[in-house]
Amino acid sequence: MNLFSDFPMREELTRAISDLGFETPTPIQQKVIPTLLAEPIDIIGLAQTGTGKTAAYGLPLLHHVDVSLKHVQCLVLSPTRELCMQIQEEMTKYGAHMRGLRVTAVYGGVPIIGQMREVRSNPQVIVATPGRLIDLLERKALSLEHLQYVVLDEADEMLNMGFREDIDLILKNTPAREHTWLFSATMSNEVRGIAKRFMKDWKEFSVAAANTTNENIDHQYYVANHHNRFETLRRLLDFTPGIYGIIFTRTKQDAQEVSEKLMKMGYPTSPLHGDMDQKMRSKVMERFKSKALQCIVATDVAARGIDVNDITHVINYELPDDPEVYTHRSGRTARAGKSGICMSIVSPKQISNIRQIERLVKQKFHKSDIPDGAEIVRKKMFFYMEQIATAEPKADFAKLYTDLIHDQFADVDKDELIRKLIWLQLKDTIEVYQHTEDLNAGYDNKGGGDKSSRGNRYVRMFINLGEKDGLNAQKLIQFIVESTDVEPNTIDRVTVRDMSSYFNVPGDAAEYMIEHLSSKKFKGRKVRLDEAEQRTGGPGGGGGDFRGGRPKPQGARYSGDVRAYGGGGGGRESSGGYKGKKK
Ligand code: AMP
């Protein structure tokens, strides 16, 4: 494997890459950069956003630029303004030590006058959307007469957006063009068509699409009837208090409406769609990047090119029609080696679409339960408790206020004080979820497990392992399969919680699994497996857990005491034993 320092690149670029902290080139960079540095032939790179493709073409492009010449030498065409801005930002970082280098971005949605001024100041590199570039060419604000390198970034998306004629027109007006580098997530006949019309003897490089084989994504789906979609979204958000995510809708109108409803309810979200002007969209992105917003509600087009690496969740408010679009969406999470969750809210009829996507991404999706009110309150309670436990008040805060706080609460019992603090945080949630119905579509609410279409009774199982043990549904299934030798498809409806998980197995497999798993250890800790139903009567109960396939209706109701949500005993969380045993 090559290091960046092995590439025969101009020193200014190597230095910039080192400033940025890039150590090893990504697979597409490994393949493309040495070729394009040595001999800039025509190439097609099949790679998606998140694979490092911008640097794969950007570094060789800058390597070949002659900064002493004051005319446009390189053009990068990209489908959206967001992507244009990001490419410009990236290229400017790579070229930070190249004195005299100018990289300008031009895109629609902002007044053209300012951009006319910018392109007249002789940048060597222009990043453009096709429409705005043609506009500038028609106004004779810039000339492509000396253009040597053209990069078509996200070519498939430009074609999807109807830019074919614009691309043709631009490429026909580049008399000095020597090399064309085409990047695309997918290879269609139309993409190949561009290559055939405008490229010569090209070489193809492809890397496994980042998000179709990304095993760090846990794909989950939640089955709800159409009219419960928004309420389901709300519960999923409440159930993931630390979320930093993107919620995808199909239409701009939905993005606006869903976001407005959430904002009214106090969620730090904002819409992002094509009906918003550029200034508003940039502002939203700024707030999202600075984490002033926890979520954005976006359409596919507006979200293209959002370059944020630590997205924890992608939520499909509705599944896209095209399974390929699903992979683009889910690929927004689990980037740069991190793991992430992609949740889809589907109606019972759309389960067949899930199967279709499963085949495309070659990963099994996990059917998960829409949490009930009790679970949500319980989850939030642990979230706040952890926040309190890990908070580190600044030294000057402590100095200023310690005495004041002590005087005020000197006579209050510590437990009571903590209860009050948590109550303040939770009372709105408790209020909202006081009387909640089961939103999972297609199940009876009588408890006792659901039945498969074959009439085989399924049993809901509890296991004392969860997210805190580094598990997601996939990893849990893997552990169970390896420990018991059962077929992976005997395990269904896996719901991984913080410190425990639930799943369904056929009734006749339950006993066998309990027998085989209960003697096992996971990371040194003894595994406990039970039928979820049987835990109801166990010591301390652990209210709010799932029992017998669906939660008991009374478990979903607030009974006036926070302990009703499982803080009272039985659960690992309250035993105080977990922390010590972890790892
Ligand atoms: P891209 O696929 O070009 O959109 O890049 C995705 C993200 O990865 C960007 O934030 C880049 O700055 C970052 N990146 C690109 N190449 C590397 C690398 N070799 N090492 C670490 N980060 C990288």
XYZ file of C-alpha atoms and ligand atoms in Angstrom:
606
model
C 0.000 0.000 0.000
C 1.185 3.494 -0.840
C 1.387 6.397 1.534
C 0.701 9.939 0.370
C 4.392 10.651 0.797
C 5.144 7.894 -1.767
C 3.293 9.733 -4.509
C 5.553 11.844 -6.721
C 3.417 14.882 -6.035
C 4.474 18.518 -5.816
C 5.729 19.272 -2.359
C 3.026 21.885 -1.599
C 0.362 19.205 -1.981
C 2.129 16.640 0.184
C 2.468 19.295 2.863
C -1.217 20.243 2.680
C -2.285 16.594 2.924
C -0.131 16.186 5.975
C -1.638 19.372 7.501
C -5.078 17.854 6.955
C -4.027 14.725 8.805
C -4.655 12.345 5.885
C -2.352 9.395 6.344
C -3.235 6.603 4.007
C -4.885 7.084 0.630
C -8.361 5.573 0.275
C -8.800 2.710 -2.243
C -9.919 4.991 -5.078
C -7.003 7.324 -4.339
C -4.578 4.362 -4.341
C -5.772 3.397 -7.777
C -6.229 6.739 -9.471
C -3.619 9.145 -8.111
C -0.423 7.368 -9.282
C -1.861 6.951 -12.790
C -3.003 10.542 -13.126
C 0.217 11.955 -11.701
C 2.417 9.953 -14.056
C 0.404 10.372 -17.193
C -2.899 12.168 -17.107
C -4.842 9.877 -19.430
C -8.648 9.821 -19.679
C -10.239 7.813 -16.908
C -13.581 6.707 -15.521
C -13.721 6.335 -11.756
C -16.644 4.436 -10.301
C -16.858 5.709 -6.759
C -19.396 7.354 -4.535
C -19.312 10.308 -2.208
C -17.455 9.360 0.933
C -14.807 7.300 -0.860
C -12.353 10.200 -1.088
C -12.923 10.730 -4.804
C -12.528 14.518 -4.608
C -8.894 14.141 -3.589
C -8.493 11.277 -6.090
C -8.944 13.722 -8.957
C -8.275 16.975 -7.095
C -4.673 16.245 -6.137
C -3.539 15.212 -9.644
C -5.436 18.184 -11.073
C -3.599 20.616 -8.817
C -0.331 18.801 -9.470
C -0.645 19.598 -13.179
C -1.864 23.186 -12.803
C 0.527 25.934 -13.809
C -0.085 28.692 -11.273
C 1.956 31.184 -13.273
C -0.660 31.067 -16.034
C -3.692 33.214 -15.416
C -6.418 31.416 -17.308
C -8.852 28.595 -16.650
C -6.977 25.307 -17.001
C -9.261 22.914 -15.111
C -13.012 22.614 -14.900
C -14.912 20.403 -12.468
C -18.591 19.977 -13.327
C -20.873 18.830 -10.534
C -24.637 18.427 -10.203
C -25.487 20.678 -7.244
C -24.379 23.879 -5.643
C -23.714 22.134 -2.324
C -21.335 19.750 -4.005
C -19.691 22.627 -5.904
C -19.061 24.462 -2.678
C -17.630 21.383 -1.034
C -15.341 20.591 -3.936
C -14.082 24.160 -3.939
C -13.516 23.971 -0.202
C -11.621 20.669 -0.485
C -9.503 21.818 -3.432
C -8.672 25.072 -1.674
C -7.443 23.077 1.307
C -5.307 20.831 -0.897
C -3.873 23.868 -2.683
C -3.357 25.925 0.481
C 0.429 26.123 -0.076
C 0.285 26.768 -3.832
C 0.890 30.490 -4.095
C -1.091 32.178 -6.819
C -3.677 29.364 -7.071
C -7.301 30.378 -7.376
C -10.197 27.929 -7.219
C -13.597 29.472 -7.937
C -17.034 27.879 -7.642
C -20.021 28.995 -9.731
C -23.525 27.654 -9.280
C -27.125 28.746 -9.627
C -29.379 30.164 -6.966
C -27.258 33.237 -6.220
C -26.878 36.484 -8.214
C -24.642 35.993 -11.228
C -22.954 39.403 -11.003
C -20.610 38.470 -8.147
C -19.638 35.258 -9.917
C -18.935 37.170 -13.157
C -16.497 39.290 -11.217
C -14.860 36.222 -9.683
C -14.347 34.352 -12.938
C -12.857 37.471 -14.540
C -10.117 37.427 -11.920
C -8.515 34.498 -13.758
C -8.865 31.414 -11.563
C -6.947 28.362 -12.784
C -9.664 25.992 -11.525
C -13.414 26.441 -11.852
C -15.951 24.221 -10.133
C -19.383 24.665 -11.700
C -22.890 23.391 -12.124
C -23.585 22.979 -15.857
C -26.489 25.451 -16.035
C -24.657 28.346 -14.408
C -21.525 27.708 -16.413
C -23.447 27.986 -19.676
C -25.028 31.177 -18.444
C -21.568 32.635 -17.795
C -20.268 31.429 -21.152
C -23.202 33.051 -22.950
C -22.488 36.315 -21.178
C -18.865 35.954 -22.268
C -17.814 36.302 -18.650
C -15.303 33.506 -19.117
C -13.595 31.528 -21.798
C -12.797 27.821 -21.881
C -10.378 28.316 -24.746
C -7.319 27.144 -22.813
C -9.064 24.526 -20.741
C -6.977 21.334 -20.543
C -8.656 19.182 -17.905
C -12.325 18.483 -17.377
C -13.668 16.462 -14.475
C -17.274 15.292 -14.540
C -18.096 14.605 -10.909
C -21.189 12.529 -10.104
C -21.856 12.160 -13.821
C -24.797 9.824 -13.248
C -26.470 12.376 -11.037
C -25.934 15.176 -13.566
C -27.629 13.000 -16.170
C -30.471 12.146 -13.771
C -30.989 15.841 -13.298
C -31.308 16.439 -17.044
C -27.940 18.061 -17.703
C -27.028 15.867 -20.682
C -27.380 18.566 -23.314
C -25.600 21.119 -21.156
C -22.669 18.744 -20.627
C -22.475 18.061 -24.358
C -22.526 21.760 -25.137
C -19.793 22.530 -22.631
C -17.528 19.703 -23.764
C -17.959 20.682 -27.417
C -16.678 24.145 -26.563
C -13.355 23.112 -25.078
C -10.958 23.126 -28.048
C -7.803 22.684 -25.953
C -9.183 19.899 -23.746
C -6.613 17.163 -23.410
C -8.042 14.995 -20.673
C -11.435 14.125 -19.306
C -11.922 12.379 -15.987
C -15.382 11.065 -15.333
C -16.528 10.042 -11.853
C -19.827 8.324 -11.254
C -21.412 6.182 -8.565
C -23.041 3.957 -11.163
C -22.308 3.000 -14.746
C -25.297 3.362 -17.043
C -25.545 3.435 -20.817
C -25.949 7.172 -20.651
C -22.755 7.578 -18.641
C -20.939 5.348 -21.097
C -22.458 7.464 -23.869
C -20.653 10.570 -22.629
C -17.404 8.626 -22.484
C -17.888 7.399 -26.044
C -18.666 10.872 -27.353
C -15.964 12.810 -25.566
C -13.236 10.570 -24.229
C -10.451 8.562 -25.806
C -8.810 5.296 -24.698
C -10.014 5.681 -21.188
C -9.085 3.423 -18.303
C -11.664 2.373 -15.724
C -11.115 2.244 -11.985
C -13.730 1.146 -9.545
C -13.959 0.695 -5.841
C -16.667 -1.194 -4.018
C -19.396 1.353 -3.565
C -18.836 2.767 -0.120
C -22.321 2.321 1.080
C -23.503 -0.823 -0.614
C -20.978 -2.950 1.186
C -20.623 -0.896 4.298
C -21.013 -3.396 7.085
C -20.898 -0.670 9.671
C -24.450 0.337 8.806
C -27.191 -1.314 10.801
C -30.279 -1.278 8.550
C -33.489 -1.266 10.551
C -37.112 -0.953 9.515
C -40.224 -0.073 11.441
C -43.638 -1.078 10.161
C -46.320 1.544 10.737
C -49.545 2.402 9.013
C -49.379 5.479 6.829
C -51.340 7.713 9.181
C -48.918 6.884 12.026
C -45.802 7.826 10.090
C -45.154 11.136 11.782
C -45.851 9.809 15.274
C -43.461 6.932 14.553
C -40.767 9.383 13.503
C -41.288 11.327 16.662
C -40.906 8.222 18.798
C -37.756 7.187 16.981
C -36.299 10.637 17.605
C -37.275 10.542 21.268
C -35.800 7.094 21.551
C -32.425 8.284 20.219
C -31.784 11.382 22.351
C -28.178 11.803 21.169
C -29.076 11.616 17.485
C -27.184 13.643 14.871
C -29.006 12.748 11.739
C -30.679 13.302 8.412
C -34.366 12.559 7.904
C -35.207 11.955 4.262
C -38.569 12.724 2.721
C -39.668 12.206 -0.838
C -40.966 15.692 -1.556
C -39.954 19.242 -0.722
C -43.391 19.771 0.744
C -42.967 16.831 3.110
C -39.519 18.050 4.151
C -40.998 21.440 4.983
C -44.056 20.085 6.782
C -42.308 17.387 8.789
C -39.614 19.808 9.843
C -42.112 22.501 10.824
C -44.064 20.066 12.954
C -40.895 18.884 14.676
C -39.699 22.433 15.248
C -43.031 23.353 16.828
C -42.572 20.428 19.193
C -39.174 21.767 20.187
C -36.823 19.516 18.211
C -33.708 21.315 16.959
C -34.281 20.570 13.258
C -34.535 22.436 9.998
C -35.658 21.607 6.478
C -33.231 21.479 3.554
C -34.764 21.430 0.096
C -34.663 23.024 -3.312
C -37.350 25.626 -2.648
C -35.063 27.342 -0.157
C -32.675 29.908 -1.563
C -28.954 29.348 -1.461
C -28.391 31.649 1.476
C -30.917 29.808 3.625
C -29.502 26.435 2.650
C -25.959 27.488 3.493
C -27.138 28.778 6.829
C -28.879 25.486 7.603
C -25.720 23.568 6.716
C -23.636 25.838 8.924
C -25.968 25.288 11.872
C -26.053 21.560 11.237
C -22.271 21.306 11.008
C -21.859 23.260 14.232
C -24.403 20.875 15.830
C -26.809 23.679 16.670
C -29.243 21.436 14.784
C -29.523 17.772 15.687
C -31.364 16.818 12.523
C -32.159 18.121 9.102
C -35.184 17.038 7.128
C -34.036 16.850 3.541
C -34.972 15.807 0.053
C -32.550 13.608 -1.871
C -31.381 16.314 -4.229
C -30.775 18.901 -1.517
C -28.891 16.398 0.621
C -26.543 15.288 -2.137
C -23.019 16.126 -1.257
C -23.685 16.904 2.398
C -20.221 16.245 3.666
C -20.532 15.512 7.348
C -18.637 12.580 8.713
C -20.219 11.842 12.048
C -23.883 11.369 11.183
C -25.223 8.795 13.669
C -28.581 8.058 12.030
C -30.284 8.316 8.686
C -34.061 8.067 8.900
C -36.166 7.345 5.847
C -39.463 9.009 6.600
C -40.502 7.292 3.409
C -38.578 4.774 1.369
C -37.374 6.062 -1.987
C -38.793 4.410 -5.110
C -35.363 3.580 -6.399
C -33.303 1.164 -4.254
C -30.127 2.893 -5.511
C -31.323 6.071 -3.828
C -31.559 4.125 -0.581
C -27.846 3.369 -0.769
C -27.073 7.045 -1.323
C -29.142 7.944 1.716
C -27.816 5.279 4.051
C -24.266 6.086 2.948
C -24.543 9.424 4.724
C -23.879 7.574 7.946
C -21.084 5.170 8.923
C -18.459 7.213 7.130
C -14.760 7.352 7.821
C -14.763 4.001 9.611
C -17.545 4.868 12.049
C -20.727 2.885 12.487
C -24.227 4.176 11.923
C -27.887 3.255 11.797
C -30.294 3.652 8.911
C -33.928 3.481 10.023
C -36.786 3.211 7.539
C -40.424 3.741 8.349
C -42.432 1.496 6.047
C -46.047 0.577 5.613
C -46.927 -3.153 5.658
C -47.163 -3.086 1.868
C -43.633 -1.748 1.504
C -41.978 -4.729 3.173
C -41.410 -6.190 -0.293
C -39.399 -3.048 -1.164
C -37.199 -3.766 1.820
C -36.451 -7.224 0.427
C -35.465 -5.626 -2.868
C -33.065 -3.229 -1.145
C -31.662 -6.066 0.961
C -30.615 -7.784 -2.237
C -28.936 -4.630 -3.506
C -26.983 -3.809 -0.363
C -26.359 -7.505 0.323
C -27.213 -7.079 3.968
C -30.127 -8.253 6.046
C -32.431 -5.571 7.365
C -33.660 -5.854 10.927
C -37.259 -5.454 11.695
C -37.430 -3.438 14.862
C -40.239 -2.451 17.170
C -41.489 1.089 17.358
C -40.802 1.878 21.009
C -43.686 2.525 23.338
C -43.966 5.434 25.750
C -42.496 3.611 28.714
C -39.421 2.605 26.792
C -38.888 6.122 25.557
C -39.095 7.628 29.016
C -36.769 4.957 30.312
C -34.282 5.538 27.503
C -34.303 9.297 28.033
C -33.872 8.834 31.737
C -30.704 6.835 31.248
C -29.503 9.377 28.730
C -29.879 12.235 31.222
C -28.410 10.214 34.047
C -25.371 9.540 31.922
C -25.146 13.198 30.969
C -25.218 14.205 34.604
C -22.691 11.530 35.529
C -20.233 12.538 32.825
C -20.704 16.333 32.973
C -17.563 18.251 33.817
C -18.486 21.726 35.056
C -15.815 24.285 34.238
C -13.481 25.190 37.071
C -14.557 28.838 37.190
C -18.213 27.777 37.276
C -17.519 25.654 40.333
C -15.564 28.467 41.964
C -18.289 31.037 41.368
C -21.359 29.053 42.262
C -20.421 26.176 44.568
C -21.302 28.031 47.757
C -24.470 29.479 46.342
C -25.701 26.092 45.173
C -24.708 24.462 48.431
C -26.595 27.029 50.506
C -29.720 26.686 48.427
C -29.849 22.894 48.637
C -28.113 22.180 51.951
C -31.234 20.704 53.485
C -32.389 18.682 50.501
C -31.698 14.984 50.379
C -29.309 14.062 47.552
C -31.590 11.415 46.032
C -34.516 13.754 46.084
C -32.487 16.450 44.398
C -31.422 14.101 41.625
C -34.997 12.934 41.207
C -36.116 16.528 40.853
C -33.427 17.258 38.272
C -34.363 14.253 36.187
C -38.040 14.947 36.589
C -37.525 18.432 35.181
C -35.870 16.935 32.138
C -38.451 14.207 31.666
C -41.757 15.706 32.613
C -42.652 16.832 29.098
C -41.794 13.453 27.649
C -43.796 11.720 30.377
C -46.717 14.004 29.626
C -46.557 13.267 25.900
C -46.315 9.532 26.376
C -48.809 9.142 29.186
C -51.301 7.272 27.045
C -49.681 5.819 23.994
C -50.915 3.254 21.591
C -48.886 0.572 19.926
C -47.864 1.926 16.533
C -46.426 -1.305 15.171
C -48.642 -2.247 12.274
C -49.744 -5.790 11.757
C -49.588 -7.169 15.277
C -52.282 -7.952 17.756
C -51.951 -6.240 21.060
C -52.898 -9.115 23.218
C -49.381 -10.152 24.092
C -48.247 -13.741 23.887
C -46.157 -13.474 20.743
C -47.152 -13.156 17.129
C -47.539 -15.921 14.666
C -45.704 -16.349 11.444
C -47.571 -16.994 8.228
C -46.798 -20.697 8.659
C -48.717 -20.746 11.891
C -45.539 -21.504 13.833
C -45.613 -19.714 17.173
C -42.777 -17.331 17.764
C -41.361 -16.564 21.160
C -39.867 -13.235 22.147
C -36.492 -13.652 23.788
C -34.546 -11.364 26.088
C -30.753 -11.288 26.208
C -28.618 -9.241 28.577
C -26.429 -7.766 25.819
C -26.963 -4.479 24.004
C -25.419 -1.413 22.398
C -23.191 -0.867 25.408
C -21.530 -4.174 24.593
C -20.709 -2.890 21.140
C -23.523 -4.839 19.515
C -25.956 -3.974 16.781
C -28.581 -6.321 15.399
C -26.186 -7.817 12.898
C -23.427 -8.464 15.384
C -25.879 -9.905 17.900
C -27.240 -12.351 15.339
C -23.702 -13.288 14.417
C -22.859 -13.997 18.054
C -25.996 -16.107 18.541
C -25.465 -18.034 15.339
C -21.847 -18.760 16.150
C -22.690 -19.812 19.695
C -25.652 -22.047 18.946
C -25.335 -23.165 15.347
C -28.889 -22.060 14.529
C -29.613 -20.693 11.062
C -29.474 -16.879 10.939
C -32.978 -16.715 9.484
C -34.510 -18.328 12.562
C -33.857 -15.064 14.390
C -36.266 -12.282 13.624
C -37.388 -8.851 14.837
C -34.189 -8.007 16.636
C -34.411 -4.930 18.811
C -31.138 -3.841 20.342
C -31.470 -1.569 23.319
C -28.768 0.078 25.385
C -28.048 -2.793 27.682
C -30.349 -5.561 26.551
C -31.897 -6.879 23.367
C -34.980 -8.727 22.215
C -35.583 -11.057 19.313
C -38.067 -13.620 18.103
C -37.340 -17.289 17.534
C -39.650 -20.191 16.664
C -41.116 -21.689 19.838
C -39.327 -25.000 19.420
C -35.927 -23.297 19.187
C -36.297 -21.226 22.353
C -35.366 -23.874 24.856
C -32.442 -25.096 22.793
C -31.080 -21.573 22.593
C -31.476 -20.877 26.288
C -29.620 -24.099 27.031
C -26.782 -23.361 24.613
C -26.376 -19.655 25.158
C -26.726 -19.454 28.895
C -23.382 -21.183 29.415
C -21.628 -18.757 27.055
C -19.700 -15.601 27.764
C -19.535 -12.424 25.718
C -16.384 -10.371 26.233
C -15.902 -12.139 29.534
C -19.410 -11.515 30.792
C -21.932 -14.291 31.400
C -24.766 -14.270 28.928
C -28.305 -14.398 30.233
C -31.083 -15.484 27.897
C -34.726 -15.768 28.808
C -38.125 -15.828 27.290
C -39.154 -12.184 27.514
C -42.593 -13.225 28.725
C -41.200 -15.015 31.762
C -39.347 -11.926 32.901
C -42.587 -10.143 33.693
C -43.002 -11.999 36.938
C -39.335 -11.938 37.854
C -37.957 -9.982 40.764
C -38.206 -6.251 40.205
C -39.861 -6.738 36.835
C -38.098 -4.077 34.863
C -41.202 -2.280 33.643
C -41.235 -1.064 30.116
C -39.520 -4.104 28.702
C -41.129 -5.939 25.878
C -43.008 -8.981 26.986
C -44.509 -11.671 24.905
C -43.992 -10.072 21.543
C -45.669 -6.771 22.308
C -45.509 -4.636 25.379
C -48.341 -5.020 27.820
C -50.650 -2.047 27.462
C -50.219 -0.975 31.068
C -46.441 -0.890 30.634
C -46.917 2.018 28.274
C -48.631 4.187 30.805
C -47.076 6.457 33.322
C -48.208 5.549 36.780
C -46.937 8.531 38.660
C -43.518 7.184 39.564
C -40.381 7.289 37.503
C -39.528 3.831 38.868
C -42.454 2.448 36.909
C -40.185 2.758 33.886
C -37.741 0.213 35.076
C -35.570 2.196 37.401
C -36.867 0.138 40.288
C -34.912 -3.052 39.928
C -34.505 -6.197 37.945
C -32.954 -4.510 34.922
C -29.190 -4.430 34.612
C -29.254 -0.673 34.591
C -30.593 -0.414 38.076
C -28.612 -3.216 39.618
C -25.539 -1.054 39.633
C -23.613 -4.100 38.528
C -23.269 -3.294 34.884
C -20.618 -0.634 34.981
C -18.211 -2.800 36.864
C -18.772 -5.760 34.635
C -18.517 -3.934 31.354
C -15.790 -5.179 29.009
P -15.265 12.594 -0.789
O -15.579 11.167 -1.142
O -14.318 13.197 -1.757
O -16.529 13.392 -0.642
O -14.489 12.625 0.618
C -15.094 12.317 1.840
C -14.346 12.898 3.053
O -13.156 12.161 3.310
C -13.899 14.346 2.895
O -14.245 15.016 4.105
C -12.392 14.291 2.746
O -11.783 15.429 3.300
C -12.030 13.034 3.511
N -10.857 12.321 2.943
C -10.555 12.151 1.648
N -9.432 11.401 1.512
C -9.039 11.063 2.754
C -7.932 10.292 3.279
N -7.059 9.691 2.478
N -7.840 10.165 4.604
C -8.737 10.755 5.427
N -9.800 11.496 5.007
C -9.945 11.650 3.680
